[in-house]
Amino acid sequence: GAVVSQHPSWVICKSGTSVKIECRSLDFQATTMFWYRQFPKQSLMLMATSNEGSKATYEQGVEKDKFLINHASLTLSTLTVTSAHPEDSSFYICSARTGFLRTTGNEQFFGPGTRLTVL
Amino acid sequence: RKEVEQDPGPFNVPEGATVAFNCTYSNSASQSFFWYRQDCRKEPKLLMSVYSSGNEDGRFTAQLNRASQYISLLIRDSKLSDSATYLCVVTLFSGGYNKLIFGAGTRLAVHP
């Protein structure tokens, strides 16, 4: 299957700092990328969806000024957690698919996740 | 009410046992259905798609009942390596986008 990488795999930072997480599709062009967040023993929650070259669409309750998403190329999307606080500590997972948002049947390929701990 | 509900478990079963997981979803407009597997501190991985006609992949059998909005997964002859969290997932076309909606997962622990 297709490969999606994330970097870093884990990060520990001080409260108030910004953290950038990269998501790359290694062997395919990802028209659409998704960012999820998962708290312990909870389900993956979709944070935002982005198409290459377009602004991201954020889910209800997700602050777009706090979670900045850039999908500048067909193989790279970044999520920046600005002014991180302890409550932002979570497992952040990206996924990528080749089809456009409105098509069905295209599998999503998940990155390995980034564990963020904010002290 | 959660969009996708699962019994969190854990289900503790011996090797060789048969175990069944259930899942219900609240939105009748859900279009596609899947079971994913997630190991501790890892990303989810697609296990299988689920169809109304039922489908089988080796020791795994999945079934969808659209009328009851109910999805099941049956694992036969459990192996130690089956220990993981199993996520029930549906897709929903919402707000102009086709999204994956995840359940919180059912934990399975297979012991010798």
Coordinates of N, CA and C in Angstrom, one line a residue:
Chain A
G1 N 0.8 -1.2 0.0 CA 0.0 0.0 0.0 C 0.8 1.2 0.0
A2 N 0.2 2.4 -0.2 CA 0.9 3.6 -0.2 C 1.5 4.0 1.2
V3 N 2.5 4.8 1.2 CA 3.2 5.1 2.4 C 3.1 6.6 2.7
V4 N 2.7 6.9 4.0 CA 2.7 8.2 4.5 C 3.6 8.3 5.7
S5 N 4.4 9.3 5.7 CA 5.3 9.5 6.8 C 5.0 10.8 7.6
Q6 N 5.3 10.8 8.8 CA 5.1 12.0 9.7 C 6.4 12.2 10.4
H7 N 6.6 13.5 10.6 CA 7.8 13.9 11.4 C 7.5 15.2 12.2
P8 N 7.9 15.2 13.4 CA 8.6 14.1 14.2 C 7.6 13.1 14.7
S9 N 8.1 12.0 15.2 CA 7.2 10.9 15.7 C 6.8 11.3 17.1
W10 N 7.6 12.0 17.8 CA 7.2 12.5 19.1 C 7.9 13.8 19.4
V11 N 7.3 14.7 20.2 CA 7.9 15.9 20.5 C 7.4 16.4 21.9
I12 N 8.3 16.9 22.7 CA 8.0 17.5 24.0 C 8.4 18.9 23.9
C13 N 7.5 19.8 24.3 CA 7.8 21.2 24.3 C 7.2 21.9 25.5
K14 N 7.7 23.1 25.7 CA 7.2 24.0 26.8 C 5.9 24.7 26.4
S15 N 5.1 25.0 27.3 CA 3.9 25.7 27.1 C 4.2 27.0 26.4
G16 N 3.4 27.4 25.4 CA 3.6 28.7 24.7 C 4.4 28.6 23.5
T17 N 5.1 27.5 23.3 CA 5.9 27.3 22.0 C 5.0 26.8 20.9
S18 N 5.5 26.9 19.7 CA 4.8 26.4 18.5 C 5.5 25.1 18.0
V19 N 4.7 24.2 17.5 CA 5.2 22.9 17.1 C 4.7 22.7 15.7
K20 N 5.6 22.3 14.8 CA 5.2 22.0 13.4 C 5.4 20.5 13.2
I21 N 4.3 19.9 12.6 CA 4.3 18.5 12.3 C 4.2 18.4 10.8
E22 N 5.1 17.5 10.2 CA 5.0 17.4 8.7 C 4.4 16.0 8.4
C23 N 3.7 16.0 7.3 CA 3.1 14.8 6.8 C 3.4 14.7 5.3
R24 N 4.0 13.6 4.9 CA 4.4 13.4 3.5 C 3.9 12.1 2.9
S25 N 3.4 12.2 1.7 CA 3.1 11.0 1.0 C 4.3 10.6 0.1
L26 N 4.8 9.4 0.4 CA 6.1 9.1 -0.2 C 6.1 8.5 -1.6
D27 N 5.0 7.9 -2.0 CA 5.0 7.2 -3.3 C 3.8 7.5 -4.1
F28 N 3.1 8.5 -3.7 CA 1.9 8.9 -4.5 C 1.6 10.4 -4.2
Q29 N 0.8 10.9 -5.1 CA 0.4 12.3 -4.9 C -0.9 12.4 -4.2
A30 N -0.9 13.1 -3.1 CA -2.0 13.2 -2.2 C -2.8 14.5 -2.5
T31 N -3.9 14.3 -3.2 CA -4.8 15.5 -3.5 C -5.4 16.0 -2.2
T32 N -5.7 15.1 -1.3 CA -6.4 15.5 -0.1 C -5.7 14.9 1.1
M33 N -5.5 15.8 2.1 CA -4.9 15.3 3.4 C -5.8 15.6 4.5
F34 N -5.8 14.8 5.5 CA -6.6 15.0 6.7 C -5.7 15.0 8.0
W35 N -6.1 15.8 8.9 CA -5.4 15.8 10.2 C -6.4 15.4 11.3
Y36 N -6.0 14.4 12.1 CA -6.8 13.9 13.2 C -6.1 14.1 14.5
R37 N -6.8 14.0 15.6 CA -6.3 14.1 16.9 C -6.9 13.0 17.7
Q38 N -6.1 12.3 18.5 CA -6.7 11.2 19.3 C -6.2 11.3 20.8
F39 N -7.1 11.5 21.7 CA -6.8 11.5 23.1 C -6.9 10.1 23.6
P40 N -6.2 9.8 24.7 CA -6.1 8.4 25.2 C -7.5 7.8 25.4
K41 N -7.7 6.6 24.9 CA -8.9 5.8 25.0 C -10.1 6.5 24.3
Q42 N -9.8 7.4 23.4 CA -10.9 8.0 22.7 C -10.7 7.8 21.2
S43 N -11.7 8.1 20.4 CA -11.7 7.9 19.0 C -10.8 9.0 18.3
L44 N -10.4 8.7 17.1 CA -9.7 9.7 16.3 C -10.8 10.7 15.9
M45 N -10.4 12.0 16.1 CA -11.3 13.0 15.8 C -10.8 13.9 14.6
L46 N -11.5 14.0 13.6 CA -11.0 14.8 12.4 C -10.9 16.3 12.8
M47 N -9.8 16.9 12.6 CA -9.6 18.3 12.9 C -9.9 19.1 11.7
A48 N -9.3 18.7 10.5 CA -9.4 19.5 9.3 C -9.1 18.7 8.1
T49 N -9.5 19.2 7.0 CA -9.3 18.5 5.7 C -8.7 19.6 4.8
S50 N -7.8 19.2 4.0 CA -7.2 20.1 3.0 C -6.9 19.5 1.7
N51 N -7.2 20.3 0.7 CA -6.8 20.0 -0.7 C -5.6 20.8 -1.1
E52 N -4.7 20.2 -1.9 CA -3.5 20.9 -2.3 C -3.8 22.3 -2.9
G53 N -3.2 23.3 -2.4 CA -3.3 24.6 -3.0 C -4.5 25.4 -2.5
S54 N -5.3 24.7 -1.6 CA -6.5 25.4 -1.1 C -6.4 25.6 0.4
K55 N -7.3 26.4 1.0 CA -7.3 26.6 2.4 C -8.0 25.4 3.0
A56 N -7.5 25.0 4.2 CA -8.1 23.9 4.9 C -9.5 24.2 5.4
T57 N -10.3 23.1 5.5 CA -11.6 23.2 6.1 C -11.6 22.6 7.4
Y58 N -11.9 23.3 8.4 CA -11.8 22.9 9.8 C -13.1 22.4 10.3
E59 N -13.0 21.4 11.2 CA -14.2 20.8 11.8 C -14.7 21.8 12.9
Q60 N -16.0 21.7 13.2 CA -16.5 22.5 14.3 C -15.8 22.3 15.6
G61 N -15.4 23.5 16.2 CA -14.8 23.4 17.5 C -13.2 23.4 17.4
V62 N -12.7 23.3 16.2 CA -11.2 23.4 16.0 C -10.8 24.8 15.6
E63 N -10.0 25.4 16.4 CA -9.6 26.8 16.1 C -8.6 26.8 15.0
K64 N -8.9 27.5 13.9 CA -8.0 27.5 12.7 C -6.8 28.4 12.9
D65 N -6.9 29.4 13.8 CA -5.8 30.2 14.1 C -4.8 29.5 15.0
K66 N -5.2 28.5 15.7 CA -4.3 27.8 16.6 C -3.7 26.6 15.9
F67 N -4.4 26.0 15.0 CA -3.9 24.8 14.3 C -3.8 25.2 12.8
L68 N -2.6 25.6 12.4 CA -2.4 26.1 11.1 C -2.0 25.0 10.2
I69 N -2.8 24.9 9.1 CA -2.5 23.8 8.1 C -2.1 24.4 6.8
N70 N -1.0 23.8 6.3 CA -0.5 24.2 5.0 C -0.4 23.0 4.1
H71 N -1.0 23.0 2.9 CA -0.9 21.9 2.0 C -0.4 22.4 0.7
A72 N 0.9 22.8 0.7 CA 1.5 23.5 -0.4 C 1.8 22.7 -1.6
S73 N 2.0 21.4 -1.4 CA 2.3 20.5 -2.6 C 1.5 19.2 -2.5
L74 N 1.6 18.4 -3.5 CA 0.8 17.2 -3.5 C 1.5 16.1 -2.7
T75 N 2.6 16.4 -2.1 CA 3.2 15.4 -1.2 C 3.5 15.8 0.2
L76 N 3.1 17.1 0.5 CA 3.5 17.6 1.8 C 2.3 18.4 2.4
S77 N 2.0 18.1 3.7 CA 1.1 19.0 4.4 C 1.7 19.2 5.8
T78 N 1.5 20.4 6.3 CA 2.1 20.6 7.7 C 1.0 21.1 8.6
L79 N 1.1 20.7 9.8 CA 0.2 21.2 10.9 C 1.0 21.9 11.9
T80 N 0.8 23.1 12.2 CA 1.5 23.9 13.2 C 0.5 24.2 14.4
V81 N 0.9 23.7 15.5 CA 0.2 24.0 16.8 C 0.8 25.2 17.4
T82 N 0.1 26.3 17.3 CA 0.7 27.6 17.8 C 0.4 27.8 19.3
S83 N 1.3 28.3 20.0 CA 1.2 28.6 21.4 C 0.6 27.4 22.1
A84 N 1.3 26.3 22.0 CA 0.8 25.0 22.6 C 0.6 25.1 24.1
H85 N -0.4 24.4 24.6 CA -0.7 24.3 26.0 C -0.8 22.9 26.4
P86 N -0.7 22.5 27.7 CA -0.8 21.1 28.1 C -2.1 20.4 27.5
E87 N -3.2 21.1 27.4 CA -4.4 20.5 26.9 C -4.3 20.1 25.4
D88 N -3.3 20.6 24.7 CA -3.0 20.2 23.3 C -2.3 18.9 23.2
S89 N -1.8 18.4 24.3 CA -1.0 17.1 24.3 C -1.9 16.1 23.8
S90 N -1.5 15.4 22.8 CA -2.3 14.4 22.1 C -1.5 13.6 21.1
F91 N -2.2 12.7 20.4 CA -1.6 11.9 19.3 C -2.2 12.5 18.0
Y92 N -1.4 13.1 17.2 CA -1.8 13.7 16.0 C -1.5 12.8 14.8
I93 N -2.5 12.5 14.0 CA -2.3 11.6 12.9 C -2.8 12.2 11.6
C94 N -2.0 12.1 10.6 CA -2.4 12.6 9.3 C -2.8 11.4 8.4
S95 N -3.6 11.7 7.4 CA -3.8 10.7 6.4 C -3.9 11.4 5.1
A96 N -3.7 10.6 4.0 CA -3.7 11.1 2.7 C -4.5 10.2 1.7
R97 N -5.1 10.8 0.8 CA -5.8 10.0 -0.3 C -5.6 10.7 -1.6
T98 N -5.7 9.9 -2.6 CA -5.4 10.4 -4.0 C -6.6 11.1 -4.6
G99 N -7.8 10.7 -4.3 CA -9.0 11.3 -4.9 C -9.3 12.6 -4.4
F100 N -10.2 13.3 -5.1 CA -10.7 14.5 -4.6 C -11.8 14.2 -3.5
L101 N -12.0 15.3 -2.7 CA -12.9 15.1 -1.5 C -14.2 14.5 -1.8
R102 N -14.8 14.9 -2.9 CA -16.2 14.4 -3.2 C -16.3 13.0 -3.8
T103 N -15.1 12.4 -4.0 CA -15.2 11.1 -4.6 C -15.2 10.1 -3.4
T104 N -15.8 9.0 -3.6 CA -15.8 7.9 -2.6 C -15.0 6.8 -3.1
G105 N -14.6 5.9 -2.2 CA -13.9 4.7 -2.6 C -12.4 4.8 -2.6
N106 N -11.9 6.0 -2.5 CA -10.4 6.1 -2.4 C -10.0 5.8 -1.0
E107 N -9.1 4.9 -0.8 CA -8.6 4.6 0.5 C -7.8 5.7 1.1
Q108 N -7.9 5.9 2.4 CA -7.0 6.8 3.1 C -5.9 6.1 3.6
F109 N -4.7 6.6 3.5 CA -3.5 6.0 4.1 C -3.0 6.9 5.2
F110 N -2.8 6.3 6.3 CA -2.4 7.0 7.5 C -0.9 7.1 7.8
G111 N -0.5 8.2 8.3 CA 0.8 8.3 8.8 C 1.0 7.6 10.1
P112 N 2.2 7.5 10.7 CA 2.4 6.8 11.9 C 2.1 7.6 13.1
G113 N 1.7 8.9 13.0 CA 1.3 9.7 14.1 C 2.5 10.4 14.8
T114 N 2.1 11.5 15.4 CA 3.1 12.3 16.2 C 2.5 12.5 17.6
R115 N 3.3 12.1 18.6 CA 2.8 12.2 20.0 C 3.4 13.5 20.5
L116 N 2.5 14.4 20.8 CA 2.9 15.8 21.3 C 2.6 15.8 22.8
T117 N 3.6 16.2 23.6 CA 3.5 16.4 25.0 C 3.9 17.9 25.3
V118 N 3.0 18.6 25.9 CA 3.3 20.0 26.2 C 3.4 20.1 27.7
L119 N 4.5 20.6 28.2 CA 4.8 20.7 29.6 C 4.3 22.0 30.2
Chain B
R1 N -25.5 11.9 21.6 CA -25.2 10.5 21.2 C -24.0 10.4 20.2
K2 N -23.0 9.5 20.5 CA -21.9 9.4 19.6 C -22.3 8.9 18.2
E3 N -21.6 9.3 17.2 CA -22.0 8.9 15.8 C -21.7 7.4 15.6
V4 N -20.7 6.9 16.2 CA -20.3 5.5 16.1 C -20.0 5.0 17.5
E5 N -20.8 4.0 17.9 CA -20.7 3.5 19.3 C -20.1 2.0 19.3
Q6 N -19.2 1.8 20.2 CA -18.6 0.5 20.3 C -18.5 0.2 21.8
D7 N -18.5 -1.1 22.1 CA -18.2 -1.5 23.5 C -16.7 -1.4 23.6
P8 N -16.2 -0.7 24.6 CA -14.8 -0.5 24.7 C -14.0 -1.7 25.1
G9 N -14.7 -2.7 25.7 CA -14.0 -3.9 26.2 C -13.3 -3.6 27.5
P10 N -12.2 -4.3 27.8 CA -11.5 -5.2 26.9 C -12.1 -6.6 26.9
F11 N -11.9 -7.2 25.7 CA -12.3 -8.6 25.6 C -11.0 -9.4 25.8
N12 N -11.0 -10.2 26.9 CA -9.9 -11.1 27.2 C -10.2 -12.5 26.8
V13 N -9.6 -13.0 25.8 CA -9.9 -14.4 25.3 C -8.7 -15.2 25.1
P14 N -8.8 -16.5 25.3 CA -7.7 -17.4 25.0 C -7.4 -17.6 23.6
E15 N -6.2 -18.0 23.3 CA -5.9 -18.3 21.9 C -6.8 -19.4 21.4
G16 N -7.2 -19.2 20.1 CA -8.1 -20.2 19.5 C -9.6 -19.9 19.7
A17 N -9.9 -18.9 20.5 CA -11.3 -18.6 20.8 C -11.9 -17.8 19.6
T18 N -13.2 -17.8 19.5 CA -13.9 -17.0 18.5 C -14.5 -15.8 19.3
V19 N -14.3 -14.6 18.8 CA -14.8 -13.4 19.5 C -15.5 -12.5 18.5
A20 N -16.6 -11.9 18.9 CA -17.4 -11.0 18.1 C -17.5 -9.6 18.6
F21 N -17.3 -8.6 17.8 CA -17.5 -7.2 18.2 C -18.7 -6.6 17.4
N22 N -19.3 -5.7 18.1 CA -20.5 -5.0 17.5 C -20.3 -3.5 17.5
C23 N -21.0 -2.9 16.6 CA -20.9 -1.5 16.5 C -22.2 -0.9 15.9
T24 N -22.6 0.2 16.4 CA -23.8 0.8 15.9 C -23.5 2.3 15.4
Y25 N -24.1 2.7 14.4 CA -23.9 4.1 13.9 C -25.2 4.8 13.9
S26 N -25.2 6.1 14.1 CA -26.4 6.9 14.3 C -27.0 7.5 13.0
N27 N -26.1 7.7 12.0 CA -26.6 8.5 10.8 C -26.9 7.5 9.7
S28 N -28.1 7.4 9.3 CA -28.5 6.5 8.3 C -28.0 6.9 6.9
A29 N -27.4 8.1 6.8 CA -26.8 8.5 5.5 C -25.4 8.0 5.4
S30 N -24.9 7.3 6.3 CA -23.5 6.8 6.2 C -23.4 5.9 5.0
Q31 N -22.3 6.0 4.3 CA -22.2 5.4 3.0 C -21.3 4.2 2.9
S32 N -20.2 4.2 3.6 CA -19.2 3.1 3.5 C -18.9 2.7 4.9
F33 N -18.4 1.5 5.1 CA -18.2 1.0 6.4 C -16.9 0.1 6.4
F34 N -16.2 0.3 7.5 CA -14.9 -0.4 7.6 C -14.6 -0.9 9.0
W35 N -13.7 -1.8 9.2 CA -13.1 -2.1 10.4 C -11.6 -1.8 10.2
Y36 N -11.1 -1.1 11.2 CA -9.6 -0.8 11.2 C -9.1 -1.4 12.5
R37 N -7.8 -1.7 12.5 CA -7.1 -2.2 13.6 C -6.1 -1.1 14.1
Q38 N -6.0 -0.9 15.4 CA -5.0 0.1 15.9 C -4.2 -0.6 17.0
D39 N -2.9 -0.7 16.8 CA -2.1 -1.2 17.9 C -1.7 0.0 18.8
C40 N -1.2 -0.3 20.0 CA -1.0 0.7 21.0 C 0.0 1.8 20.4
R41 N -0.3 3.0 20.5 CA 0.5 4.1 20.1 C 0.9 4.1 18.6
K42 N 0.1 3.5 17.8 CA 0.3 3.4 16.4 C -0.9 4.0 15.6
E43 N -0.7 4.1 14.3 CA -1.8 4.6 13.5 C -2.8 3.5 13.2
P44 N -4.0 3.8 12.8 CA -5.0 2.8 12.5 C -4.6 2.2 11.1
K45 N -4.9 0.9 10.9 CA -4.7 0.2 9.6 C -6.0 -0.5 9.2
L46 N -6.3 -0.3 8.0 CA -7.5 -0.9 7.4 C -7.5 -2.4 7.5
L47 N -8.5 -3.0 8.2 CA -8.6 -4.4 8.3 C -9.4 -5.0 7.1
M48 N -10.6 -4.4 7.0 CA -11.5 -4.8 5.9 C -12.7 -3.9 5.8
S49 N -13.2 -3.9 4.6 CA -14.4 -3.1 4.3 C -15.6 -4.0 4.7
V50 N -16.8 -3.4 4.9 CA -17.9 -4.2 5.4 C -19.1 -3.9 4.4
Y51 N -19.7 -5.0 4.0 CA -20.8 -4.9 3.0 C -22.1 -5.6 3.6
S52 N -23.2 -5.2 3.0 CA -24.5 -5.9 3.5 C -24.5 -7.3 3.2
S53 N -23.8 -7.7 2.2 CA -23.8 -9.2 1.8 C -22.9 -10.0 2.7
G54 N -22.1 -9.2 3.5 CA -21.1 -9.9 4.4 C -19.9 -10.2 3.6
N55 N -18.8 -10.1 4.3 CA -17.5 -10.5 3.6 C -16.6 -11.1 4.6
E56 N -15.7 -12.0 4.0 CA -14.8 -12.8 4.8 C -13.4 -12.6 4.3
D57 N -12.5 -12.5 5.2 CA -11.1 -12.5 4.9 C -10.3 -13.3 5.8
G58 N -10.1 -14.6 5.4 CA -9.4 -15.5 6.3 C -10.2 -15.8 7.6
R59 N -9.7 -15.5 8.7 CA -10.4 -15.7 10.0 C -11.3 -14.6 10.4
F60 N -11.4 -13.6 9.6 CA -12.2 -12.4 9.9 C -13.5 -12.4 9.0
T61 N -14.6 -12.1 9.6 CA -15.9 -12.0 8.9 C -16.6 -10.7 9.4
A62 N -17.0 -9.9 8.4 CA -17.7 -8.7 8.7 C -19.0 -8.7 8.1
Q63 N -20.0 -8.0 8.8 CA -21.3 -8.0 8.4 C -21.9 -6.6 8.6
L64 N -22.8 -6.1 7.7 CA -23.4 -4.9 7.9 C -24.9 -5.1 7.8
N65 N -25.7 -4.5 8.7 CA -27.1 -4.5 8.7 C -27.6 -3.0 8.6
R66 N -27.9 -2.6 7.4 CA -28.2 -1.2 7.2 C -29.5 -0.8 7.9
A67 N -30.5 -1.7 8.0 CA -31.8 -1.5 8.6 C -31.6 -1.2 10.1
S68 N -30.7 -1.9 10.7 CA -30.5 -1.8 12.2 C -29.3 -0.8 12.4
Q69 N -28.6 -0.4 11.4 CA -27.4 0.4 11.5 C -26.4 -0.2 12.5
Y70 N -26.1 -1.4 12.1 CA -25.3 -2.3 13.0 C -24.2 -3.0 12.1
I71 N -23.0 -3.0 12.7 CA -21.9 -3.6 12.0 C -21.3 -4.6 13.0
S72 N -20.8 -5.7 12.4 CA -20.2 -6.7 13.3 C -18.9 -7.2 12.7
L73 N -18.0 -7.7 13.6 CA -16.8 -8.3 13.2 C -16.6 -9.6 14.0
L74 N -16.3 -10.7 13.3 CA -16.1 -11.9 13.9 C -14.7 -12.4 13.7
I75 N -14.0 -12.7 14.7 CA -12.6 -13.3 14.6 C -12.6 -14.7 15.1
R76 N -12.3 -15.6 14.2 CA -12.2 -17.0 14.5 C -10.8 -17.4 14.8
D77 N -10.6 -18.4 15.7 CA -9.2 -19.0 15.9 C -8.3 -17.9 16.3
S78 N -8.6 -17.1 17.3 CA -7.8 -15.9 17.7 C -6.3 -16.3 17.9
K79 N -5.5 -15.4 17.5 CA -4.0 -15.5 17.7 C -3.6 -14.4 18.6
L80 N -2.4 -14.6 19.3 CA -1.9 -13.6 20.1 C -1.7 -12.3 19.4
S81 N -1.3 -12.4 18.1 CA -1.1 -11.2 17.3 C -2.4 -10.4 17.0
D82 N -3.5 -11.0 17.3 CA -4.8 -10.3 17.1 C -5.0 -9.2 18.2
S83 N -4.3 -9.3 19.2 CA -4.4 -8.3 20.3 C -4.2 -6.9 19.8
A84 N -5.2 -6.1 19.9 CA -5.2 -4.7 19.4 C -6.5 -4.1 19.7
T85 N -6.7 -2.8 19.3 CA -8.0 -2.2 19.4 C -8.6 -2.1 18.0
Y86 N -9.9 -2.5 17.9 CA -10.6 -2.6 16.7 C -11.5 -1.5 16.5
L87 N -11.3 -0.7 15.5 CA -12.1 0.5 15.3 C -13.2 0.3 14.2
C88 N -14.4 0.7 14.6 CA -15.5 0.7 13.6 C -15.5 2.0 13.0
V89 N -15.6 2.1 11.7 CA -15.5 3.3 10.9 C -16.6 3.4 9.9
V90 N -17.2 4.6 9.8 CA -18.2 4.8 8.7 C -17.8 6.1 8.0
T91 N -18.2 6.2 6.7 CA -18.0 7.4 6.0 C -19.3 8.2 5.9
L92 N -19.2 9.5 5.9 CA -20.4 10.3 5.9 C -20.1 11.5 5.0
F93 N -21.0 11.7 4.1 CA -20.8 12.9 3.2 C -21.5 14.1 4.0
S94 N -20.6 15.0 4.5 CA -21.2 16.0 5.4 C -20.5 17.3 5.1
G95 N -21.3 18.4 4.9 CA -20.7 19.7 4.7 C -19.9 19.8 3.4
G96 N -20.2 18.9 2.4 CA -19.5 18.9 1.1 C -18.3 18.0 1.1
Y97 N -18.1 17.3 2.2 CA -16.9 16.4 2.2 C -17.3 15.0 2.6
N98 N -16.5 14.1 2.1 CA -16.6 12.7 2.5 C -15.6 12.4 3.6
K99 N -16.2 12.1 4.8 CA -15.3 12.0 6.0 C -15.4 10.6 6.6
L100 N -14.3 10.2 7.2 CA -14.3 9.0 8.0 C -14.7 9.3 9.5
I101 N -15.6 8.6 10.0 CA -16.1 8.8 11.4 C -15.7 7.6 12.2
F102 N -14.8 7.7 13.2 CA -14.3 6.6 13.9 C -15.1 6.4 15.2
G103 N -15.3 5.1 15.5 CA -15.7 4.7 16.9 C -14.4 4.8 17.8
A104 N -14.7 4.7 19.1 CA -13.6 4.8 20.1 C -12.8 3.5 20.1
G105 N -13.4 2.4 19.6 CA -12.6 1.2 19.5 C -13.0 0.2 20.6
T106 N -12.8 -1.1 20.3 CA -12.9 -2.2 21.2 C -11.6 -2.9 21.4
R107 N -11.2 -3.0 22.6 CA -9.9 -3.6 22.9 C -10.0 -5.1 23.0
L108 N -9.1 -5.8 22.3 CA -9.0 -7.2 22.4 C -7.7 -7.7 22.9
A109 N -7.7 -8.5 23.9 CA -6.4 -9.1 24.5 C -6.6 -10.6 24.4
V110 N -5.7 -11.2 23.6 CA -5.7 -12.7 23.4 C -4.5 -13.2 24.2
H111 N -4.8 -14.1 25.1 CA -3.8 -14.7 26.0 C -3.5 -16.1 25.7
P112 N -2.3 -16.6 26.1 CA -1.9 -18.0 25.8 C -2.8 -19.0 26.5

